[in-house]
mmCIF file of C-alpha atoms in Angstrom:
data_model
loop_
_atom_site.group_PDB
_atom_site.id
_atom_site.type_symbol
_atom_site.label_atom_id
_atom_site.label_comp_id
_atom_site.label_asym_id
_atom_site.label_seq_id
_atom_site.Cartn_x
_atom_site.Cartn_y
_atom_site.Cartn_z
ATOM 1 C CA GLU T 1 80.302 46.118 43.168
ATOM 2 C CA PHE T 2 78.958 46.605 39.833
ATOM 3 C CA ALA T 3 75.756 44.746 40.801
ATOM 4 C CA VAL T 4 75.443 46.973 43.712
ATOM 5 C CA LEU T 5 75.841 50.302 41.673
ATOM 6 C CA HIS T 6 73.019 49.061 39.221
ATOM 7 C CA LEU T 7 70.822 48.469 42.187
ATOM 8 C CA TYR T 8 71.697 51.945 43.448
ATOM 9 C CA VAL T 9 70.970 53.599 40.360
ATOM 10 C CA LEU T 10 67.651 51.656 39.769
ATOM 11 C CA ALA T 11 66.476 52.565 43.104
ATOM 12 C CA GLN T 12 67.905 56.055 43.199
ATOM 13 C CA SER T 13 69.010 55.247 46.911
ATOM 14 C CA ASP T 14 70.872 52.366 48.804
ATOM 15 C CA LEU T 15 67.441 50.648 49.590
ATOM 16 C CA TRP T 16 68.220 47.481 47.617
ATOM 17 C CA VAL T 17 72.237 47.493 47.592
ATOM 18 C CA ASN T 18 72.316 44.676 50.341
ATOM 19 C CA TYR T 19 70.479 42.442 48.228
ATOM 20 C CA VAL T 20 73.340 41.148 46.618
ATOM 21 C CA SER T 21 75.276 39.964 49.461
ATOM 22 C CA TRP T 22 72.099 38.666 50.981
ATOM 23 C CA LEU T 23 71.147 36.444 47.945
ATOM 24 C CA ALA T 24 74.903 35.253 47.875
ATOM 25 C CA ILE T 25 74.916 34.242 51.473
ATOM 26 C CA ALA T 26 71.483 32.507 50.752
ATOM 27 C CA GLY T 27 73.388 30.781 47.992
ATOM 28 C CA VAL T 28 76.207 29.555 50.041
ATOM 29 C CA ILE T 29 73.595 27.991 52.534
ATOM 30 C CA VAL T 30 72.022 26.053 49.764
ATOM 31 C CA ALA T 31 75.446 25.233 48.191
ATOM 32 C CA ALA T 32 76.857 23.921 51.305
ATOM 33 C CA SER T 33 74.256 21.395 51.436
ATOM 34 C CA LEU T 34 74.811 20.350 47.827
ATOM 35 C CA LEU T 35 78.596 20.104 48.574
ATOM 36 C CA ALA T 36 77.822 17.933 51.608
ATOM 37 C CA ARG T 37 75.528 15.445 49.583
ATOM 38 C CA GLN T 38 78.295 15.244 46.924
ATOM 39 C CA LEU T 39 80.910 14.392 49.598
ATOM 40 C CA GLY T 40 78.526 11.493 50.743
ATOM 41 C CA ALA T 41 76.848 13.046 53.604
ATOM 42 C CA GLY T 42 73.205 12.048 54.465
ATOM 43 C CA ARG T 43 70.212 14.386 55.168
ATOM 44 C CA THR T 44 71.501 15.073 58.681
ATOM 45 C CA GLY T 45 74.920 16.065 57.329
ATOM 46 C CA GLN T 46 73.528 18.374 54.710
ATOM 47 C CA LEU T 47 71.306 19.856 57.244
ATOM 48 C CA ALA T 48 74.492 20.411 59.560
ATOM 49 C CA ALA T 49 76.405 21.834 56.705
ATOM 50 C CA SER T 50 73.687 24.476 56.023
ATOM 51 C CA VAL T 51 73.236 25.249 59.613
ATOM 52 C CA PHE T 52 77.178 25.953 59.808
ATOM 53 C CA ALA T 53 76.970 28.295 56.890
ATOM 54 C CA ALA T 54 73.825 29.990 58.036
ATOM 55 C CA THR T 55 75.333 30.850 61.323
ATOM 56 C CA LEU T 56 78.795 31.913 60.465
ATOM 57 C CA PRO T 57 79.015 35.346 62.266
ATOM 58 C CA MET T 58 80.753 37.114 59.604
ATOM 59 C CA GLY T 59 78.180 35.633 56.883
ATOM 60 C CA LEU T 60 75.233 37.228 59.007
ATOM 61 C CA VAL T 61 76.980 40.535 59.323
ATOM 62 C CA GLN T 62 77.862 40.789 55.489
ATOM 63 C CA ALA T 63 74.391 39.471 54.570
ATOM 64 C CA SER T 64 73.077 42.964 55.465
ATOM 65 C CA SER T 65 75.990 44.782 53.786
ATOM 66 C CA THR T 66 77.639 45.744 50.631
ATOM 67 C CA MET T 67 80.732 43.494 51.103
ATOM 68 C CA ASN T 68 81.689 40.873 48.301
ATOM 69 C CA ASP T 69 83.180 38.100 50.212
ATOM 70 C CA GLY T 70 79.644 36.255 50.314
ATOM 71 C CA VAL T 71 79.604 36.632 46.539
ATOM 72 C CA ALA T 72 83.201 35.286 46.184
ATOM 73 C CA ALA T 73 82.465 32.323 48.645
ATOM 74 C CA LEU T 74 79.375 31.508 46.416
ATOM 75 C CA TRP T 75 81.375 31.229 43.265
ATOM 76 C CA ILE T 76 84.025 29.266 44.903
ATOM 77 C CA ILE T 77 81.808 26.513 46.630
ATOM 78 C CA LEU T 78 79.822 26.254 43.265
ATOM 79 C CA ALA T 79 83.474 25.737 41.550
ATOM 80 C CA ALA T 80 83.988 23.150 43.984
ATOM 81 C CA SER T 81 80.799 21.445 43.397
ATOM 82 C CA GLU T 82 81.375 21.325 39.601
ATOM 83 C CA ALA T 83 84.801 19.978 40.470
ATOM 84 C CA LEU T 84 83.330 17.027 42.438
ATOM 85 C CA LEU T 85 80.855 16.257 39.435
ATOM 86 C CA LEU T 86 84.104 16.272 37.081
ATOM 87 C CA ALA T 87 85.820 13.867 39.375
ATOM 88 C CA ALA T 88 82.746 11.532 39.144
ATOM 89 C CA ASP T 89 82.783 11.581 35.462
ATOM 90 C CA VAL T 90 85.861 13.194 33.457
ATOM 91 C CA ARG T 91 83.790 13.214 30.387
ATOM 92 C CA ARG T 92 81.415 15.896 31.522
ATOM 93 C CA TRP T 93 82.514 18.955 29.557
ATOM 94 C CA ASP T 94 79.722 20.797 31.053
ATOM 95 C CA ALA T 95 81.104 20.394 34.582
ATOM 96 C CA ALA T 96 84.493 21.558 33.340
ATOM 97 C CA ALA T 97 83.053 24.555 31.777
ATOM 98 C CA CYS T 98 80.961 25.462 34.676
ATOM 99 C CA LEU T 99 83.985 24.835 36.792
ATOM 100 C CA ALA T 100 85.865 27.322 34.801
ATOM 101 C CA GLY T 101 83.058 29.919 34.828
ATOM 102 C CA GLY T 102 82.607 29.854 38.632
ATOM 103 C CA ALA T 103 86.475 30.237 39.056
ATOM 104 C CA ALA T 104 86.403 33.162 36.643
ATOM 105 C CA LEU T 105 83.597 34.965 38.496
ATOM 106 C CA ALA T 106 85.374 34.317 41.945
ATOM 107 C CA ALA T 107 88.598 35.867 40.528
ATOM 108 C CA LEU T 108 86.658 38.830 39.067
ATOM 109 C CA THR T 109 84.792 39.323 42.266
ATOM 110 C CA LYS T 110 87.758 39.345 44.934
ATOM 111 C CA PRO T 111 91.384 38.791 44.574
ATOM 112 C CA THR T 112 91.494 36.929 47.918
ATOM 113 C CA ALA T 113 89.562 34.115 46.044
ATOM 114 C CA TYR T 114 92.954 33.459 44.256
ATOM 115 C CA PRO T 115 94.434 31.058 46.742
ATOM 116 C CA CYS T 116 91.264 28.917 47.010
ATOM 117 C CA LEU T 117 91.109 28.557 43.347
ATOM 118 C CA LEU T 118 94.694 27.753 43.110
ATOM 119 C CA ALA T 119 94.151 25.019 45.584
ATOM 120 C CA LEU T 120 91.090 23.771 43.800
ATOM 121 C CA GLY T 121 92.758 23.828 40.425
ATOM 122 C CA ALA T 122 95.744 21.883 41.699
ATOM 123 C CA MET T 123 93.498 19.074 42.975
ATOM 124 C CA VAL T 124 91.653 18.944 39.689
ATOM 125 C CA ALA T 125 94.585 18.912 37.727
ATOM 126 C CA GLY T 126 96.288 16.389 39.922
ATOM 127 C CA MET T 127 93.256 14.071 39.557
ATOM 128 C CA LEU T 128 93.067 14.492 35.788
ATOM 129 C CA ALA T 129 96.961 13.840 35.601
ATOM 130 C CA VAL T 130 96.741 10.619 37.397
ATOM 131 C CA ARG T 131 93.491 9.037 36.315
ATOM 132 C CA HIS T 132 92.765 10.259 32.880
ATOM 133 C CA PRO T 133 94.601 10.924 29.540
ATOM 134 C CA TRP T 134 96.493 13.769 29.311
ATOM 135 C CA ARG T 135 94.837 15.262 26.194
ATOM 136 C CA ARG T 136 91.802 15.542 27.996
ATOM 137 C CA ALA T 137 93.513 17.357 30.877
ATOM 138 C CA LEU T 138 95.107 19.784 28.439
ATOM 139 C CA GLY T 139 91.952 20.343 26.885
ATOM 140 C CA TYR T 140 90.299 21.046 30.089
ATOM 141 C CA ALA T 141 93.363 23.390 31.192
ATOM 142 C CA ALA T 142 93.075 25.383 27.807
ATOM 143 C CA MET T 143 89.269 26.017 28.176
ATOM 144 C CA ALA T 144 89.777 27.091 31.846
ATOM 145 C CA VAL T 145 92.387 29.709 30.588
ATOM 146 C CA VAL T 146 90.161 31.047 27.957
ATOM 147 C CA VAL T 147 86.906 31.370 30.030
ATOM 148 C CA VAL T 148 88.938 32.872 32.867
ATOM 149 C CA LEU T 149 90.773 35.545 30.599
ATOM 150 C CA ALA T 150 87.521 36.321 28.913
ATOM 151 C CA VAL T 151 85.727 37.179 31.940
ATOM 152 C CA ASN T 152 88.741 38.973 33.660
ATOM 153 C CA PHE T 153 90.735 40.486 30.791
ATOM 154 C CA GLY T 154 88.962 43.626 30.572
ATOM 155 C CA HIS T 155 89.005 44.353 34.344
ATOM 156 C CA LEU T 156 92.797 43.224 34.601
ATOM 157 C CA ALA T 157 93.674 45.318 31.474
ATOM 158 C CA ARG T 158 92.080 48.431 33.075
ATOM 159 C CA MET T 159 93.895 47.884 36.320
ATOM 160 C CA THR T 160 97.064 47.430 34.414
ATOM 161 C CA SER T 161 96.509 50.730 32.484
ATOM 162 C CA LEU T 162 95.778 52.603 35.680
ATOM 163 C CA TYR T 163 98.349 51.224 38.358
ATOM 164 C CA GLY T 164 100.868 49.521 36.082
ATOM 165 C CA SER T 165 100.019 46.112 37.641
ATOM 166 C CA PRO T 166 96.832 43.705 37.486
ATOM 167 C CA MET T 167 96.346 44.535 41.302
ATOM 168 C CA SER T 168 96.974 47.804 42.921
ATOM 169 C CA PRO T 169 100.348 47.684 44.576
ATOM 170 C CA GLU T 170 99.101 50.015 47.167
ATOM 171 C CA GLN T 171 96.023 47.957 48.129
ATOM 172 C CA VAL T 172 98.021 44.821 48.257
ATOM 173 C CA ASP T 173 100.429 46.423 50.884
ATOM 174 C CA LEU T 174 97.521 47.810 52.800
ATOM 175 C CA HIS T 175 95.664 44.588 53.077
ATOM 176 C CA ARG T 176 98.428 42.055 53.244
ATOM 177 C CA THR T 177 99.654 40.287 56.374
ATOM 178 C CA GLN T 178 103.018 41.817 56.989
ATOM 179 C CA LEU T 179 104.151 39.494 59.756
ATOM 180 C CA VAL T 180 104.769 36.433 57.407
ATOM 181 C CA THR T 181 106.274 34.106 60.218
ATOM 182 C CA PRO T 182 104.980 30.894 61.895
ATOM 183 C CA ALA T 183 103.655 33.171 64.967
ATOM 184 C CA GLY T 184 101.990 35.681 62.735
ATOM 185 C CA VAL T 185 100.275 32.820 60.790
ATOM 186 C CA ALA T 186 99.183 31.239 64.228
ATOM 187 C CA SER T 187 98.003 34.664 65.332
ATOM 188 C CA ASN T 188 95.777 35.210 62.417
ATOM 189 C CA LEU T 189 94.359 31.564 62.549
ATOM 190 C CA ILE T 190 93.578 31.776 66.430
ATOM 191 C CA ARG T 191 91.835 35.169 65.932
ATOM 192 C CA HIS T 192 89.842 34.335 62.712
ATOM 193 C CA ALA T 193 88.724 30.975 64.760
ATOM 194 C CA ALA T 194 87.825 33.090 67.642
ATOM 195 C CA LEU T 195 85.768 35.417 65.554
ATOM 196 C CA HIS T 196 83.408 32.469 64.401
ATOM 197 C CA ALA T 197 83.194 31.220 67.970
ATOM 198 C CA GLY T 198 80.851 33.819 69.586
ATOM 199 C CA THR T 199 77.913 32.561 71.683
ATOM 200 C CA PRO T 200 75.036 34.126 73.419
ATOM 201 C CA TRP T 201 76.736 33.420 76.631
ATOM 202 C CA PRO T 202 79.017 36.315 78.051
ATOM 203 C CA LYS T 203 81.026 33.916 80.309
ATOM 204 C CA VAL T 204 81.684 31.887 77.301
ATOM 205 C CA ASN T 205 82.877 34.587 75.164
ATOM 206 C CA ARG T 206 84.933 36.075 77.920
ATOM 207 C CA ALA T 207 86.852 32.505 78.436
ATOM 208 C CA THR T 208 87.268 32.632 74.609
ATOM 209 C CA TYR T 209 88.896 35.889 74.769
ATOM 210 C CA GLU T 210 91.009 34.945 77.571
ATOM 211 C CA ILE T 211 92.286 31.867 75.717
ATOM 212 C CA VAL T 212 93.260 33.999 72.507
ATOM 213 C CA ILE T 213 95.217 36.431 74.609
ATOM 214 C CA LEU T 214 96.804 33.628 76.438
ATOM 215 C CA ALA T 215 97.850 31.806 73.309
ATOM 216 C CA HIS T 216 99.376 35.141 71.820
ATOM 217 C CA GLN T 217 101.447 35.428 75.069
ATOM 218 C CA VAL T 218 102.816 32.092 74.333
ATOM 219 C CA LEU T 219 103.445 32.976 70.633
ATOM 220 C CA GLY T 220 104.999 36.205 71.751
ATOM 221 C CA VAL T 221 102.807 38.428 69.518
ATOM 222 C CA ASP T 222 100.662 41.227 70.279
ATOM 223 C CA PRO T 223 97.058 40.160 69.265
ATOM 224 C CA SER T 224 96.749 43.938 68.181
ATOM 225 C CA ASP T 225 99.971 44.017 66.138
ATOM 226 C CA PRO T 226 99.279 46.415 63.113
ATOM 227 C CA ARG T 227 101.152 44.045 60.983
ATOM 228 C CA THR T 228 98.427 41.691 61.169
ATOM 229 C CA THR T 229 95.410 43.746 62.045
ATOM 230 C CA ASN T 230 95.477 46.340 59.533
#
């Protein structure tokens, strides 16, 4: 949002404001190929990863918007890439520092990045604890804490001063899923998967829609339940 604001001020209009998200999505497409290569994929696998990232319907929509999900995704995937470099050679302090930087920027961009970062952090911590000296692991952890706080402390302090909490309780209540049950979680997963399953063929899309409705009937959940769709 800060970058969008600067572009708006510089142009004295909203002419350039979508470029933040557009460039982030472009970065995600390239980073997906890099991550696939690090995981052992060949050229075909790398191309498939890029095509998958480039054809995500939500990514295409947001690339022309001012939403920040693409930016958060870029920082997360780059942090994951640095985590793989660190796993390959634990002596790489540069990879550890870049991993901490990517995580810090993702956390600053959007709070929904937190679960992804926690999972990534747990994976790296487990790898270091099992395979390498604890002193090195503690050193990396301390560095990560310093980097994350250095990037986020000012913002979190302002939020706490304004709302009495690092995150606005009202916004959390507005956007969180209120139906935290197995059926509610399954409903979200099914609808999110269907969102990315769109095709150019109306009959296929209609069949997908009918499957989603049928699945919700089996779950006993309204697909438009306000507790999961707000």
